[in-house]
PDB file of C-alpha atoms in Angstrom:
ATOM      1  CA  MET A 980     -48.582  62.212  42.820  1.00 47.00           C
ATOM      2  CA  ASN A 981     -46.741  61.924  46.071  1.00 41.00           C
ATOM      3  CA  THR A 982     -44.884  58.865  47.077  1.00 37.00           C
ATOM      4  CA  THR A 983     -47.314  57.535  49.567  1.00 33.00           C
ATOM      5  CA  THR A 984     -50.037  57.623  46.906  1.00 34.00           C
ATOM      6  CA  LYS A 985     -47.672  55.821  44.350  1.00 36.00           C
ATOM      7  CA  ILE A 986     -46.980  53.060  47.012  1.00 33.00           C
ATOM      8  CA  PHE A 987     -50.773  52.601  47.559  1.00 32.00           C
ATOM      9  CA  LEU A 988     -51.619  52.533  43.946  1.00 37.00           C
ATOM     10  CA  GLY A 989     -48.788  49.993  43.239  1.00 41.00           C
ATOM     11  CA  LEU A 990     -49.917  47.821  46.218  1.00 36.00           C
ATOM     12  CA  GLY A 991     -53.384  47.943  45.023  1.00 37.00           C
ATOM     13  CA  LEU A 992     -52.679  46.946  41.467  1.00 34.00           C
ATOM     14  CA  PHE A 993     -50.448  44.141  42.825  1.00 38.00           C
ATOM     15  CA  LEU A 994     -53.367  42.880  45.010  1.00 36.00           C
ATOM     16  CA  VAL A 995     -55.956  43.215  42.218  1.00 35.00           C
ATOM     17  CA  GLY A 996     -53.692  41.278  39.658  1.00 38.00           C
ATOM     18  CA  GLY A 997     -53.008  38.537  42.311  1.00 38.00           C
ATOM     19  CA  LEU A 998     -56.663  38.123  42.854  1.00 37.00           C
ATOM     20  CA  LEU A 999     -57.412  37.971  39.328  1.00 37.00           C
ATOM     21  CA  ALA A1000     -54.598  35.477  38.461  1.00 42.00           C
ATOM     22  CA  ALA A1001     -55.522  33.352  41.656  1.00 46.00           C
ATOM     23  CA  GLY A1002     -58.639  31.922  39.855  1.00 49.00           C
ATOM     24  CA  GLN A1003     -56.915  31.074  36.633  1.00 52.00           C
ATOM     25  CA  PRO A1004     -54.475  28.175  35.777  1.00 51.00           C
ATOM     26  CA  GLN A1005     -50.954  29.645  35.921  1.00 57.00           C
ATOM     27  CA  ALA A1006     -48.553  29.402  32.825  1.00 58.00           C
ATOM     28  CA  GLY A1007     -46.262  27.041  35.089  1.00 70.00           C
ATOM     29  CA  ASN A1008     -49.042  24.548  35.577  1.00 82.00           C
ATOM     30  CA  LYS A1009     -48.882  21.454  33.424  1.00 91.00           C
ATOM     31  CA  LEU A1010     -52.205  19.813  32.814  1.00 87.00           C
ATOM     32  CA  ASP A1011     -52.123  16.094  33.798  1.00 87.00           C
ATOM     33  CA  VAL A1012     -53.118  13.494  31.250  1.00 89.00           C
ATOM     34  CA  ASP A1013     -54.848  11.310  33.562  1.00 93.00           C
ATOM     35  CA  THR A1014     -56.357  13.359  36.488  1.00 94.00           C
ATOM     36  CA  CYS A1015     -57.694  10.278  38.306  1.00 94.00           C
ATOM     37  CA  LYS A1016     -54.263   8.685  38.244  1.00 94.00           C
ATOM     38  CA  ALA A1017     -52.669  12.038  39.270  1.00 95.00           C
ATOM     39  CA  ILE A1018     -54.777  12.408  42.529  1.00 95.00           C
ATOM     40  CA  THR A1019     -54.628   8.746  43.630  1.00 95.00           C
ATOM     41  CA  GLY A1020     -53.094   8.475  47.093  1.00 94.00           C
ATOM     42  CA  LYS A1021     -53.018  12.184  47.909  1.00 95.00           C
ATOM     43  CA  THR A1022     -54.748  14.437  50.305  1.00 96.00           C
ATOM     44  CA  TYR A1023     -56.304  17.799  49.458  1.00 96.00           C
ATOM     45  CA  GLN A1024     -57.508  20.927  51.165  1.00 95.00           C
ATOM     46  CA  ALA A1025     -60.286  22.387  48.817  1.00 93.00           C
ATOM     47  CA  TYR A1026     -62.280  25.607  48.709  1.00 91.00           C
ATOM     48  CA  SER A1027     -64.985  26.569  46.184  1.00 90.00           C
ATOM     49  CA  SER A1028     -67.447  29.563  46.073  1.00 84.00           C
ATOM     50  CA  GLY A1029     -70.137  30.669  43.770  1.00 84.00           C
ATOM     51  CA  LYS A1030     -73.822  30.495  43.146  1.00 76.00           C
ATOM     52  CA  PHE A1031     -75.783  27.720  45.012  1.00 81.00           C
ATOM     53  CA  ASP A1032     -79.417  27.701  44.341  1.00 76.00           C
ATOM     54  CA  ASP A1033     -80.850  31.167  45.556  1.00 79.00           C
ATOM     55  CA  PHE A1034     -77.431  32.133  47.201  1.00 79.00           C
ATOM     56  CA  PRO A1035     -75.101  34.027  45.054  1.00 80.00           C
ATOM     57  CA  ASP A1036     -72.102  33.897  47.181  1.00 83.00           C
ATOM     58  CA  ALA A1037     -71.951  30.490  48.702  1.00 82.00           C
ATOM     59  CA  ALA A1038     -68.730  28.994  49.967  1.00 85.00           C
ATOM     60  CA  SER A1039     -67.381  25.587  50.861  1.00 87.00           C
ATOM     61  CA  ALA A1040     -64.207  24.202  52.399  1.00 90.00           C
ATOM     62  CA  MET A1041     -63.331  20.430  52.437  1.00 93.00           C
ATOM     63  CA  LEU A1042     -60.545  18.040  53.406  1.00 94.00           C
ATOM     64  CA  LEU A1043     -60.429  15.159  50.837  1.00 95.00           C
ATOM     65  CA  LYS A1044     -58.234  12.025  51.170  1.00 96.00           C
ATOM     66  CA  VAL A1045     -57.991   9.801  48.051  1.00 95.00           C
ATOM     67  CA  ASP A1046     -56.752   6.199  48.480  1.00 93.00           C
ATOM     68  CA  GLY A1047     -54.700   4.113  46.117  1.00 90.00           C
ATOM     69  CA  ALA A1048     -57.822   2.921  44.258  1.00 90.00           C
ATOM     70  CA  GLY A1049     -58.968   6.336  43.445  1.00 87.00           C
ATOM     71  CA  LYS A1050     -61.722   6.388  46.057  1.00 93.00           C
ATOM     72  CA  GLY A1051     -61.955   9.195  48.696  1.00 93.00           C
ATOM     73  CA  LYS A1052     -63.306  10.249  51.956  1.00 95.00           C
ATOM     74  CA  ALA A1053     -64.175  13.885  52.547  1.00 93.00           C
ATOM     75  CA  ARG A1054     -65.354  16.277  55.300  1.00 92.00           C
ATOM     76  CA  ALA A1055     -66.997  19.345  53.852  1.00 90.00           C
ATOM     77  CA  PHE A1056     -68.324  22.432  55.296  1.00 86.00           C
ATOM     78  CA  SER A1057     -70.576  24.873  53.331  1.00 85.00           C
ATOM     79  CA  GLY A1058     -72.159  28.054  53.965  1.00 78.00           C
ATOM     80  CA  TYR A1059     -75.000  29.384  51.972  1.00 76.00           C
ATOM     81  CA  ASP A1060     -77.142  32.153  53.465  1.00 76.00           C
ATOM     82  CA  PRO A1061     -74.902  34.925  55.105  1.00 76.00           C
ATOM     83  CA  LYS A1062     -77.819  36.235  57.223  1.00 80.00           C
ATOM     84  CA  THR A1063     -77.562  33.086  59.160  1.00 79.00           C
ATOM     85  CA  THR A1064     -74.747  31.462  61.213  1.00 76.00           C
ATOM     86  CA  ALA A1065     -75.974  27.885  60.033  1.00 79.00           C
ATOM     87  CA  ALA A1066     -73.696  25.935  57.821  1.00 81.00           C
ATOM     88  CA  LEU A1067     -73.846  22.410  56.433  1.00 82.00           C
ATOM     89  CA  GLN A1068     -71.301  19.854  57.466  1.00 85.00           C
ATOM     90  CA  GLN A1069     -71.130  16.462  55.637  1.00 89.00           C
ATOM     91  CA  GLU A1070     -68.992  13.393  55.517  1.00 93.00           C
ATOM     92  CA  LEU A1071     -68.719  12.384  51.863  1.00 93.00           C
ATOM     93  CA  SER A1072     -67.381   9.515  49.837  1.00 94.00           C
ATOM     94  CA  THR A1073     -66.070  10.027  46.321  1.00 95.00           C
ATOM     95  CA  THR A1074     -65.064   8.232  43.253  1.00 94.00           C
ATOM     96  CA  CYS A1075     -62.872   9.570  40.442  1.00 95.00           C
ATOM     97  CA  GLY A1076     -63.852   8.665  36.892  1.00 94.00           C
ATOM     98  CA  THR A1077     -63.374   9.676  33.349  1.00 94.00           C
ATOM     99  CA  LEU A1078     -66.104  10.366  30.641  1.00 94.00           C
ATOM    100  CA  PRO A1079     -65.616   8.785  27.167  1.00 93.00           C
ATOM    101  CA  GLU A1080     -64.488  12.253  25.831  1.00 92.00           C
ATOM    102  CA  GLY A1081     -61.825  12.396  28.299  1.00 90.00           C
ATOM    103  CA  LYS A1082     -63.187  14.869  30.865  1.00 93.00           C
ATOM    104  CA  SER A1083     -62.482  13.630  34.617  1.00 95.00           C
ATOM    105  CA  TYR A1084     -64.972  14.002  37.492  1.00 96.00           C
ATOM    106  CA  LEU A1085     -65.532  13.258  41.152  1.00 95.00           C
ATOM    107  CA  LYS A1086     -68.742  11.748  42.119  1.00 95.00           C
ATOM    108  CA  PHE A1087     -69.854  12.498  45.644  1.00 94.00           C
ATOM    109  CA  THR A1088     -72.203  10.352  47.760  1.00 93.00           C
ATOM    110  CA  VAL A1089     -73.274  10.638  51.409  1.00 91.00           C
ATOM    111  CA  GLY A1090     -74.564   7.930  53.720  1.00 86.00           C
ATOM    112  CA  ASN A1091     -75.464   4.873  52.049  1.00 87.00           C
ATOM    113  CA  GLY A1092     -74.784   6.083  48.545  1.00 88.00           C
ATOM    114  CA  VAL A1093     -77.162   9.028  48.183  1.00 91.00           C
ATOM    115  CA  ASP A1094     -75.982  11.176  45.485  1.00 91.00           C
ATOM    116  CA  ALA A1095     -74.456  14.448  46.580  1.00 89.00           C
ATOM    117  CA  GLY A1096     -73.278  15.730  43.287  1.00 89.00           C
ATOM    118  CA  THR A1097     -70.603  15.677  40.798  1.00 93.00           C
ATOM    119  CA  ALA A1098     -67.623  18.122  40.006  1.00 94.00           C
ATOM    120  CA  TYR A1099     -65.590  18.110  36.852  1.00 95.00           C
ATOM    121  CA  ILE A1100     -61.846  18.303  37.614  1.00 96.00           C
ATOM    122  CA  TRP A1101     -58.577  19.190  35.983  1.00 96.00           C
ATOM    123  CA  SER A1102     -55.370  18.356  37.716  1.00 96.00           C
ATOM    124  CA  TYR A1103     -52.017  20.046  37.192  1.00 97.00           C
ATOM    125  CA  ASN A1104     -48.269  19.087  38.043  1.00 96.00           C
ATOM    126  CA  ASN A1105     -49.054  15.465  38.966  1.00 93.00           C
ATOM    127  CA  GLY A1106     -51.996  16.362  41.167  1.00 94.00           C
ATOM    128  CA  GLU A1107     -50.462  19.191  43.034  1.00 95.00           C
ATOM    129  CA  ARG A1108     -53.392  21.357  42.100  1.00 95.00           C
ATOM    130  CA  VAL A1109     -56.837  20.457  41.047  1.00 95.00           C
ATOM    131  CA  TRP A1110     -59.472  22.839  39.571  1.00 95.00           C
ATOM    132  CA  ALA A1111     -63.067  21.863  40.214  1.00 93.00           C
ATOM    133  CA  GLU A1112     -66.303  23.031  38.786  1.00 92.00           C
ATOM    134  CA  SER A1113     -69.734  21.669  39.961  1.00 88.00           C
ATOM    135  CA  ALA A1114     -71.621  19.848  37.338  1.00 85.00           C
ATOM    136  CA  MET A1115     -74.971  20.435  39.196  1.00 82.00           C
ATOM    137  CA  PRO A1116     -77.537  22.782  37.447  1.00 79.00           C
ATOM    138  CA  GLY A1117     -78.116  25.934  39.581  1.00 77.00           C
ATOM    139  CA  ARG A1118     -74.998  25.476  41.559  1.00 80.00           C
ATOM    140  CA  PRO A1119     -71.937  26.623  39.562  1.00 78.00           C
ATOM    141  CA  MET A1120     -69.521  26.684  42.365  1.00 86.00           C
ATOM    142  CA  LYS A1121     -65.786  26.319  41.435  1.00 91.00           C
ATOM    143  CA  GLY A1122     -62.432  26.482  43.068  1.00 93.00           C
ATOM    144  CA  TRP A1123     -59.062  24.806  43.760  1.00 94.00           C
ATOM    145  CA  MET A1124     -58.090  21.577  45.584  1.00 94.00           C
ATOM    146  CA  LEU A1125     -54.614  22.022  46.756  1.00 95.00           C
ATOM    147  CA  GLN A1126     -52.391  18.914  47.652  1.00 96.00           C
ATOM    148  CA  VAL A1127     -51.549  18.850  51.480  1.00 93.00           C
ATOM    149  CA  PRO A1128     -47.658  18.454  51.565  1.00 86.00           C
ATOM    150  CA  ALA A1129     -46.090  15.872  53.919  1.00 78.00           C
ATOM    151  CA  ALA A1130     -45.499  17.294  57.471  1.00 79.00           C
ATOM    152  CA  PRO A1131     -42.054  18.821  58.044  1.00 83.00           C
ATOM    153  CA  VAL A1132     -39.421  16.446  59.256  1.00 84.00           C
ATOM    154  CA  GLY A1133     -37.850  17.091  62.789  1.00 79.00           C
ATOM    155  CA  ARG A1134     -40.458  19.235  64.323  1.00 70.00           C
ATOM    156  CA  LYS A1135     -40.768  19.253  68.109  1.00 69.00           C
TER     157      LYS A1135
END
């Protein structure tokens, strides 16, 4: 095996390992006890992917701002059918809650309170990262919400 082949093989293994690890909570992540408290007052960029009804590889991106009371406003963009250029854009409201057994969730609504779905969530490192899984039957999308850090100081 020549040096170039070894380099490409090593790079390929590194990339595959990174992709596999990206979808799993990392060892350095500490699960928060109170997810709703951990996400309060923070802003997130989120992405999710997975099956949505008849579309096996749907994708969604969202900006979510959660206020001090645990209520949020979001703007989401979702693509379902790769054969078209059409995508769905929604402004959503959300409320964080916890079920009696301790599982946390975000309840999404659109317009005047029309149900837009629920996602179960688990936060890590005081809300730095949040893993989200759709609770809607036939729509098992999942992905990360990543806390947006403060803007750099002193930028011109």
